[in-house]
mmCIF file of C-alpha atoms in Angstrom:
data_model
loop_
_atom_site.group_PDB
_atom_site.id
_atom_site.type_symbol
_atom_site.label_atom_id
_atom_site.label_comp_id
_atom_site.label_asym_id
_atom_site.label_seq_id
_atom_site.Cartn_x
_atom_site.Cartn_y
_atom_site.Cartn_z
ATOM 1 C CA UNK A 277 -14.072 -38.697 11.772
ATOM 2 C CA UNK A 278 -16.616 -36.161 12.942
ATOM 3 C CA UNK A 279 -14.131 -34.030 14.124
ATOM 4 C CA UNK A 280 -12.149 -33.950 10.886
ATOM 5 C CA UNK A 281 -15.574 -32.851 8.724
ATOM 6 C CA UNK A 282 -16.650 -30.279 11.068
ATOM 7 C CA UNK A 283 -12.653 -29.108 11.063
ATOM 8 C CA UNK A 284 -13.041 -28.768 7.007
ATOM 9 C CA UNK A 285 -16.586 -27.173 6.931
ATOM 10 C CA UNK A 286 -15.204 -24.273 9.101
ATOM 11 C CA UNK A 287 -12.373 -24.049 6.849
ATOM 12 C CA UNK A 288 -13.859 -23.902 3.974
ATOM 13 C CA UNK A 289 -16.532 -21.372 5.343
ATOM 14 C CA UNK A 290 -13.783 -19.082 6.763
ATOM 15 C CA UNK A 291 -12.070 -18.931 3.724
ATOM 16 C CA UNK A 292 -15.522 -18.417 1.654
ATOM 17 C CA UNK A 293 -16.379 -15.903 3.795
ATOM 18 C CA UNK A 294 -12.950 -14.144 4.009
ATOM 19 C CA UNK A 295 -12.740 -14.304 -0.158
ATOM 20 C CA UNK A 296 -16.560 -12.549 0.284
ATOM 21 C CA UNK A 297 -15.410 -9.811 2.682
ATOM 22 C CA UNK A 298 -13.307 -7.505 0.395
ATOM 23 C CA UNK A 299 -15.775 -6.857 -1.990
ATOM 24 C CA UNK A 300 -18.486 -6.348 0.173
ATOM 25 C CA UNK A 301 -19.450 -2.874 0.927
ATOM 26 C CA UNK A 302 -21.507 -0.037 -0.114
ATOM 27 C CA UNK A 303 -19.810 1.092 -3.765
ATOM 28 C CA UNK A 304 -21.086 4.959 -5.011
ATOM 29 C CA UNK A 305 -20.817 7.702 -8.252
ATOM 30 C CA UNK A 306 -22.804 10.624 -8.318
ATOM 31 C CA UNK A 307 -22.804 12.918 -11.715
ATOM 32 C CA UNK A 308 -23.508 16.227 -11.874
ATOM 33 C CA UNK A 309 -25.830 17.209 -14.928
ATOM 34 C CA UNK A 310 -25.197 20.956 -16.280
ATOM 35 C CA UNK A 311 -25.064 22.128 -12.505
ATOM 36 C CA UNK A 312 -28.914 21.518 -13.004
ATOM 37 C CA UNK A 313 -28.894 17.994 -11.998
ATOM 38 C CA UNK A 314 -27.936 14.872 -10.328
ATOM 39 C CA UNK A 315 -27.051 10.884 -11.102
ATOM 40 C CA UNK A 316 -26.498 9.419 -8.214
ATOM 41 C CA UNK A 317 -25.969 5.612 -8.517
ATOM 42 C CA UNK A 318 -25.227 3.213 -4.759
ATOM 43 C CA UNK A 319 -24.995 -0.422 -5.228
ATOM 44 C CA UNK A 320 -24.745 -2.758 -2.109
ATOM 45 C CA UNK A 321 -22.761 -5.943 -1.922
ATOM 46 C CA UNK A 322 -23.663 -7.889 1.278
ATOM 47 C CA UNK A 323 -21.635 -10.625 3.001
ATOM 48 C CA UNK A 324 -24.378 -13.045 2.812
ATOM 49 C CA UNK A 325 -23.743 -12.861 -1.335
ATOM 50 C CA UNK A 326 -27.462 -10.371 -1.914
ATOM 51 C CA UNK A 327 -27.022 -6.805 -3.100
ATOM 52 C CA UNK A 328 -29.568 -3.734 -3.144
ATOM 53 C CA UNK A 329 -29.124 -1.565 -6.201
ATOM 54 C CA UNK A 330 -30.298 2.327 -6.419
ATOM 55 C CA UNK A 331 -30.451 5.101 -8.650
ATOM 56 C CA UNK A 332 -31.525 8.173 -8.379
ATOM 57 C CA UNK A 333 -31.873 11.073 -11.012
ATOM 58 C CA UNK A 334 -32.889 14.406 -11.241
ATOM 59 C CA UNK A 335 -32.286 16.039 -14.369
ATOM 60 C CA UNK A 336 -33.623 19.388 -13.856
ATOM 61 C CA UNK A 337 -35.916 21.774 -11.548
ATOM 62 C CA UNK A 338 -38.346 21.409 -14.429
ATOM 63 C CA UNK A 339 -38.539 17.490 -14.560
ATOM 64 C CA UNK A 340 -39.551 15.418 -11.418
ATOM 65 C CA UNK A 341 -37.393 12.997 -9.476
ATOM 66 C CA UNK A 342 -36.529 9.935 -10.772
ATOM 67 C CA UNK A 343 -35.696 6.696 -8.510
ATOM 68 C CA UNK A 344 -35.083 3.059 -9.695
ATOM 69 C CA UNK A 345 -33.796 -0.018 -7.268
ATOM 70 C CA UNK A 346 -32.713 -3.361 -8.525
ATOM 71 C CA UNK A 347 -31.755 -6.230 -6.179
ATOM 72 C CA UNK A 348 -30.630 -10.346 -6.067
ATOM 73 C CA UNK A 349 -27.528 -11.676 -5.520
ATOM 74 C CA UNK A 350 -24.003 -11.848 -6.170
ATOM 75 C CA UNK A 351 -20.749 -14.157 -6.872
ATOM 76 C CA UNK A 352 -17.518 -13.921 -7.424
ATOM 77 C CA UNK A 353 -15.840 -15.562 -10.342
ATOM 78 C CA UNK A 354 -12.084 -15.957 -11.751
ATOM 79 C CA UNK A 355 -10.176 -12.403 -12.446
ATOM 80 C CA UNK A 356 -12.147 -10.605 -9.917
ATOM 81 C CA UNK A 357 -15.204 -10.745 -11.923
ATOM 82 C CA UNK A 358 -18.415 -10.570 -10.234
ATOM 83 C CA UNK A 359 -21.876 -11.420 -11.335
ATOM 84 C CA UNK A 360 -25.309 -10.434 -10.966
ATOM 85 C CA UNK A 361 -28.215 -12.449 -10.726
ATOM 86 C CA UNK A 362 -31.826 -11.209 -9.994
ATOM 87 C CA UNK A 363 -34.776 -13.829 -9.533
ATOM 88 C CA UNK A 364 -37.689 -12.609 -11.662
ATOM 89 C CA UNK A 365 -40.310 -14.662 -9.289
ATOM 90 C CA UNK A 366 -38.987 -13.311 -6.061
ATOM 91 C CA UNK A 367 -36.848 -10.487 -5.885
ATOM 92 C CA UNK A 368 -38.716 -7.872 -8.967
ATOM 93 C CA UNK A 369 -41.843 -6.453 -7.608
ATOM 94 C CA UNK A 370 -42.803 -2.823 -8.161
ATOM 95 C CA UNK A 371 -40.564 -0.986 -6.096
ATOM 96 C CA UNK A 372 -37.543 -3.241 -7.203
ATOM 97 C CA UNK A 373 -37.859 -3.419 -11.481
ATOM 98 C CA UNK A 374 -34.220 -3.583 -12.484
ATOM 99 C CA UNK A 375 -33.217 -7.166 -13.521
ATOM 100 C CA UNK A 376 -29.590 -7.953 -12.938
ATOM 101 C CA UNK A 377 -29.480 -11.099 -14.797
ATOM 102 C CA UNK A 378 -26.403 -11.495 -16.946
ATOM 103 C CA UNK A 379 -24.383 -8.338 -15.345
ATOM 104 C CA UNK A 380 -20.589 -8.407 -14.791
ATOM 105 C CA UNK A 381 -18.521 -6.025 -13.111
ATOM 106 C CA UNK A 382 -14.933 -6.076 -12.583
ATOM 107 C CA UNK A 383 -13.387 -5.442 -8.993
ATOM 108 C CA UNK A 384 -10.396 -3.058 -9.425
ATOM 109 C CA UNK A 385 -8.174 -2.198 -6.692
ATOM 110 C CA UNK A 386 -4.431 -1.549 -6.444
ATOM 111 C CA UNK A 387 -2.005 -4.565 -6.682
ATOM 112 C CA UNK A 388 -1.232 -5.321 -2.758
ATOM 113 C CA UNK A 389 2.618 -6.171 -4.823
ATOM 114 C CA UNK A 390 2.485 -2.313 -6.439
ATOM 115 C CA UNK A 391 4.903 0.092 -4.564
ATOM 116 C CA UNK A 392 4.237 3.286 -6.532
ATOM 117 C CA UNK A 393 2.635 6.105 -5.646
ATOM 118 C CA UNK A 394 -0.070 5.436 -7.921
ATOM 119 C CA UNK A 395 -3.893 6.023 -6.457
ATOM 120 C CA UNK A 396 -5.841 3.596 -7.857
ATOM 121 C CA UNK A 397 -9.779 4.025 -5.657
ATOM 122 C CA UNK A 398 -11.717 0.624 -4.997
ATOM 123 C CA UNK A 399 -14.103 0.631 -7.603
ATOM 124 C CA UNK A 400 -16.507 -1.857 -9.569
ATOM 125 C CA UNK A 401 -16.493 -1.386 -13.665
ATOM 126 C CA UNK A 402 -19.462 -2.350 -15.452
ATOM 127 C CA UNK A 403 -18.771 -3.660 -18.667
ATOM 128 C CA UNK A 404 -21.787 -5.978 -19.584
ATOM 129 C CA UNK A 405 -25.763 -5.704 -18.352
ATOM 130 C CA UNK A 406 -29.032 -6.039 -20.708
ATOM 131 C CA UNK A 407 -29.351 -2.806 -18.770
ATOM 132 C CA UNK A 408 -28.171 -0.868 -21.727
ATOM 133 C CA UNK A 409 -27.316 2.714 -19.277
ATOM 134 C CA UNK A 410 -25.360 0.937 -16.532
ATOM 135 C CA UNK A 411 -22.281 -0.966 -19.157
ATOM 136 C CA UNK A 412 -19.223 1.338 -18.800
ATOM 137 C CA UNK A 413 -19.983 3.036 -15.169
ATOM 138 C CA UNK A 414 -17.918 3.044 -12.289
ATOM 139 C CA UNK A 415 -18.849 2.817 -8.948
ATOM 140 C CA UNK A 416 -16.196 3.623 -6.252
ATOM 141 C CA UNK A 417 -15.863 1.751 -2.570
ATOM 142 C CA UNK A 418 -16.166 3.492 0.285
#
């Protein structure tokens, strides 16, 4: 019997961990303002389900650097959808102000069943946050 239970915990943790692995990784999308500045956004997604959040801005020569960080953990739902969670208690501090609570991003990536020559990048597609400037970006896998 003890053999049996430990046989379906590593199953089920293989294929946890194995549903985790594609859509971990370090996801990117840097703007260029006017050829004066720079938007550059990197989000994190680590295998043990936590992700580190950055953005940094520089709008012009005339206005100083800019850098915000979010962080707190992630899940994957039905459709590819994954969510955002940040723990006001432990994981906002002053270096780390952005809360994720409430964000969903879609995973896109090519149908493995698509034949065409169609590119279609790795990318996650924000489409709702309470952080009003982050809905509609997308950041691509690299």
């Amino acid at each position: 019997m003890k053999t049996i239970i430990l046989l379906l915990l590593v199953v089920i943790t293989t294929s946890v961990y194995s549903q985790t692995k594609e859509y971990t990784g370090t996801y990117n999308r840097d703007y260029d303002i006017n050829g004066e500045g720079i938007n550059k956004y990197t989000l994190d997604l680590k295998a043990d389900g936590t992700f580190i959040f950055h953005n940094y801005r520089k709008i012009s020569a005339k206005n100083p650097e800019e850098n915000t960080y979010g962080k707190g953990t992630w899940k994957i739902e039905k459709n590819n959808v994954i969510y955002f969670y940040t723990n006001k208690e432990t994981e906002l501090d002053e270096k780390h102000t952005l809360n994720f609570t409430n964000t969903k991003a879609r995973y896109i990536t090519k149908n493995p069943r698509d034949k065409s020559d169609k590119d279609v990048k790795t990318h996650l597609r924000f489409y709702d946050s309470e952080i009003s400037w982050i809905k509609g970006h997308q950041l691509f896998k690299n």
